GROMACS .gro file of C-alpha atoms in nm:
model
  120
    1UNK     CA    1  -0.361  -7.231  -1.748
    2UNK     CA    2  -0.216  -6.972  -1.620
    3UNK     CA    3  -0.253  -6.843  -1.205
    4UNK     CA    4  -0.134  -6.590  -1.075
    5UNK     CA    5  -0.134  -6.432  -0.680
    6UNK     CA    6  -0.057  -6.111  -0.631
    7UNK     CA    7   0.049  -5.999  -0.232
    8UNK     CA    8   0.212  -5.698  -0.082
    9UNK     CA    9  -0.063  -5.448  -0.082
   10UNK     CA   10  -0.186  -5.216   0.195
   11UNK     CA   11  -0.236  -4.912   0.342
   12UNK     CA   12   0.097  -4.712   0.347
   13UNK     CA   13   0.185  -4.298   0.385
   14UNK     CA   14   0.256  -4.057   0.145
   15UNK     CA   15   0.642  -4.104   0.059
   16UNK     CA   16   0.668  -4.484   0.193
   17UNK     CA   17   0.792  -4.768   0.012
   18UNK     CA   18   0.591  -5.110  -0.114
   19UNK     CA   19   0.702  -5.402  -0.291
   20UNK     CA   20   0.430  -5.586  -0.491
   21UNK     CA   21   0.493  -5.999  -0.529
   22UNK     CA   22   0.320  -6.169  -0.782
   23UNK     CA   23   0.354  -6.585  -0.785
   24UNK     CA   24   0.309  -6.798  -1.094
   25UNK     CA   25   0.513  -6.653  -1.364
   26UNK     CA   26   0.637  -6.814  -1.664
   27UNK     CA   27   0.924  -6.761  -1.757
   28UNK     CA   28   0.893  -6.763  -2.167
   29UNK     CA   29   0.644  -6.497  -2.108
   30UNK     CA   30   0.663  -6.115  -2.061
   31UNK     CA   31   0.506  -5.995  -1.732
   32UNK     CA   32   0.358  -5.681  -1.633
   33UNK     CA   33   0.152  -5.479  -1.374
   34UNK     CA   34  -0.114  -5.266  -1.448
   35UNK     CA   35  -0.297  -5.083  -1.183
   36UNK     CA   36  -0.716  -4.906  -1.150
   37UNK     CA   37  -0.799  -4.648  -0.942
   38UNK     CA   38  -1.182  -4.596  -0.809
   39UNK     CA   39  -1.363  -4.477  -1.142
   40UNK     CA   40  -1.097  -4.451  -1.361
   41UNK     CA   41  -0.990  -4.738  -1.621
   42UNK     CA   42  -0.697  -4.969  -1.564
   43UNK     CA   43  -0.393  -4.873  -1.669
   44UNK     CA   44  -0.040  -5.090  -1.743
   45UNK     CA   45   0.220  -4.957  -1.476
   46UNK     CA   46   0.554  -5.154  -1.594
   47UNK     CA   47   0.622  -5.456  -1.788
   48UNK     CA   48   0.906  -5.710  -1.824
   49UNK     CA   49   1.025  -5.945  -2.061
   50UNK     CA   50   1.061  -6.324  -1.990
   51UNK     CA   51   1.445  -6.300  -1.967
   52UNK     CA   52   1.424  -5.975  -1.750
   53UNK     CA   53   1.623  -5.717  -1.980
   54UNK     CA   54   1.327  -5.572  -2.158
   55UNK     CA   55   1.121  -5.316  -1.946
   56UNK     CA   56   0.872  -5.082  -2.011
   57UNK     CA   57   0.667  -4.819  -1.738
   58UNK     CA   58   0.426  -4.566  -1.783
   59UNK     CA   59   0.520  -4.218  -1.738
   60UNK     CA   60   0.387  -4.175  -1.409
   61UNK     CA   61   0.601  -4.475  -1.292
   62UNK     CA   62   0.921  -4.393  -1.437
   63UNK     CA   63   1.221  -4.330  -1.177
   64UNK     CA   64   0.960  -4.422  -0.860
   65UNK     CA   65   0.858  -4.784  -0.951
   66UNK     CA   66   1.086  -5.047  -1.046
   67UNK     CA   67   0.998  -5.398  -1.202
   68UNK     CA   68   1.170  -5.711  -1.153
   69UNK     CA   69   1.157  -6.097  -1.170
   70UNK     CA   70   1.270  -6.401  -1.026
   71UNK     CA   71   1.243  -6.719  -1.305
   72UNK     CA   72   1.343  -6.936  -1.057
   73UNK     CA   73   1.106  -6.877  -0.806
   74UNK     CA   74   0.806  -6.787  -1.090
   75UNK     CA   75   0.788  -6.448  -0.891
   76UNK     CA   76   0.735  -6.104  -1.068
   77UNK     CA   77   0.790  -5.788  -0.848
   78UNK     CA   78   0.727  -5.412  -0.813
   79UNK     CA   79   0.896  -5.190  -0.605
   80UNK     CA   80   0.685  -4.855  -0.524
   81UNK     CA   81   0.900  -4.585  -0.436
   82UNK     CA   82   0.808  -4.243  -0.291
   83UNK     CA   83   0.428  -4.328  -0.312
   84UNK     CA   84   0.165  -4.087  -0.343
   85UNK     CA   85  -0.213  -4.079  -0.277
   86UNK     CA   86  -0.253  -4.071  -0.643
   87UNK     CA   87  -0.150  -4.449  -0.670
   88UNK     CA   88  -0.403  -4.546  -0.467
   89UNK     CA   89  -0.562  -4.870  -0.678
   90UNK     CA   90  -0.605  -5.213  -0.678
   91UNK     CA   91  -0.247  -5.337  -0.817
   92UNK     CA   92  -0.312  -5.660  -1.133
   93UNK     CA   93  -0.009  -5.876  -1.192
   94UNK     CA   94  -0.080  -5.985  -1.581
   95UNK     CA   95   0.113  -6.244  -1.789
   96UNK     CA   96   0.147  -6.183  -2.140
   97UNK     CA   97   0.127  -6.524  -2.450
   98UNK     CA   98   0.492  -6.368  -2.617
   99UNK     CA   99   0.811  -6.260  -2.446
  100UNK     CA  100   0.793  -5.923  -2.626
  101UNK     CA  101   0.659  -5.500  -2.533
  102UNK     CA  102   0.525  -5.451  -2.810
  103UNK     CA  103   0.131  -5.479  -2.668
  104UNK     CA  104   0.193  -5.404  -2.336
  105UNK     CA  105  -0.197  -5.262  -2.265
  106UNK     CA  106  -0.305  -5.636  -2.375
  107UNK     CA  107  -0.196  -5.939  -2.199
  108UNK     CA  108  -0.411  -6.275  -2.174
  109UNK     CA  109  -0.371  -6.336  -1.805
  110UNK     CA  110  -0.445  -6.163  -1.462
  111UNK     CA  111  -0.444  -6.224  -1.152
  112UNK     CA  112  -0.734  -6.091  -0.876
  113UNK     CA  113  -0.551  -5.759  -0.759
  114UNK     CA  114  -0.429  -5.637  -0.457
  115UNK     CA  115  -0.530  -5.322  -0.284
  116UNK     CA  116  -0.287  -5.022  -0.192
  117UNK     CA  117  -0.398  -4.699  -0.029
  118UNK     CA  118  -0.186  -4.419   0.022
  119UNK     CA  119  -0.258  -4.161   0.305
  120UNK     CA  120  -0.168  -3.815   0.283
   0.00000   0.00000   0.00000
């Protein structure tokens, strides 16, 4: 069983910074962090392999969002740069059953979400 806490969320400005924690990680497994918006389906935002040197993002996340993880302390982490009111969602950490990309819109795990709101 796999459980996993996401924290960090919250109501921020257009152009701050957040960091995203997510507790429970395995190691062996990828890790990623998808994100859904009021009405809109959820979408995978980044993902990370189990030895960190793998990473994938999404378009709209590439050079603003960064991904990283702690194996020692079973944390996974996403660092929001330069946020807009467009990323306002409820934020999923998700574990993944292999330590591979290759199905990053389909992982067997999630956590309950954390809310961030972005002001303009």
């Amino acid at each position: 069983q796999v459980r996993l806490v996401e924290s960090g969320g919250g109501l921020v400005q257009a152009g701050d910074s957040l960091r995203l924690s997510c507790s429970g990680s395995i190691s062996a497994y990828s890790m990623g962090w998808f994100r859904q918006a009021p009405g809109k389906d959820r979408e995978v935002v980044a993902a990370i392999t189990g030895s960190g040197q793998g990473t994938y993002y999404a378009d709209f996340a590439k050079g603003r969002f960064s991904i990283s993880r702690d194996n020692g302390k079973r944390m996974v982490y996403l660092q929001m740069n330069g946020l807009k009111p467009d990323d306002t969602a409820v934020y999923y950490c998700a574990a993944y059953l292999s330590n591979t990309l290759y199905s990053v819109d389909s992982p067997q795990y999630w956590g309950q979400g954390t809310q961030v709101t972005v002001s303009s």
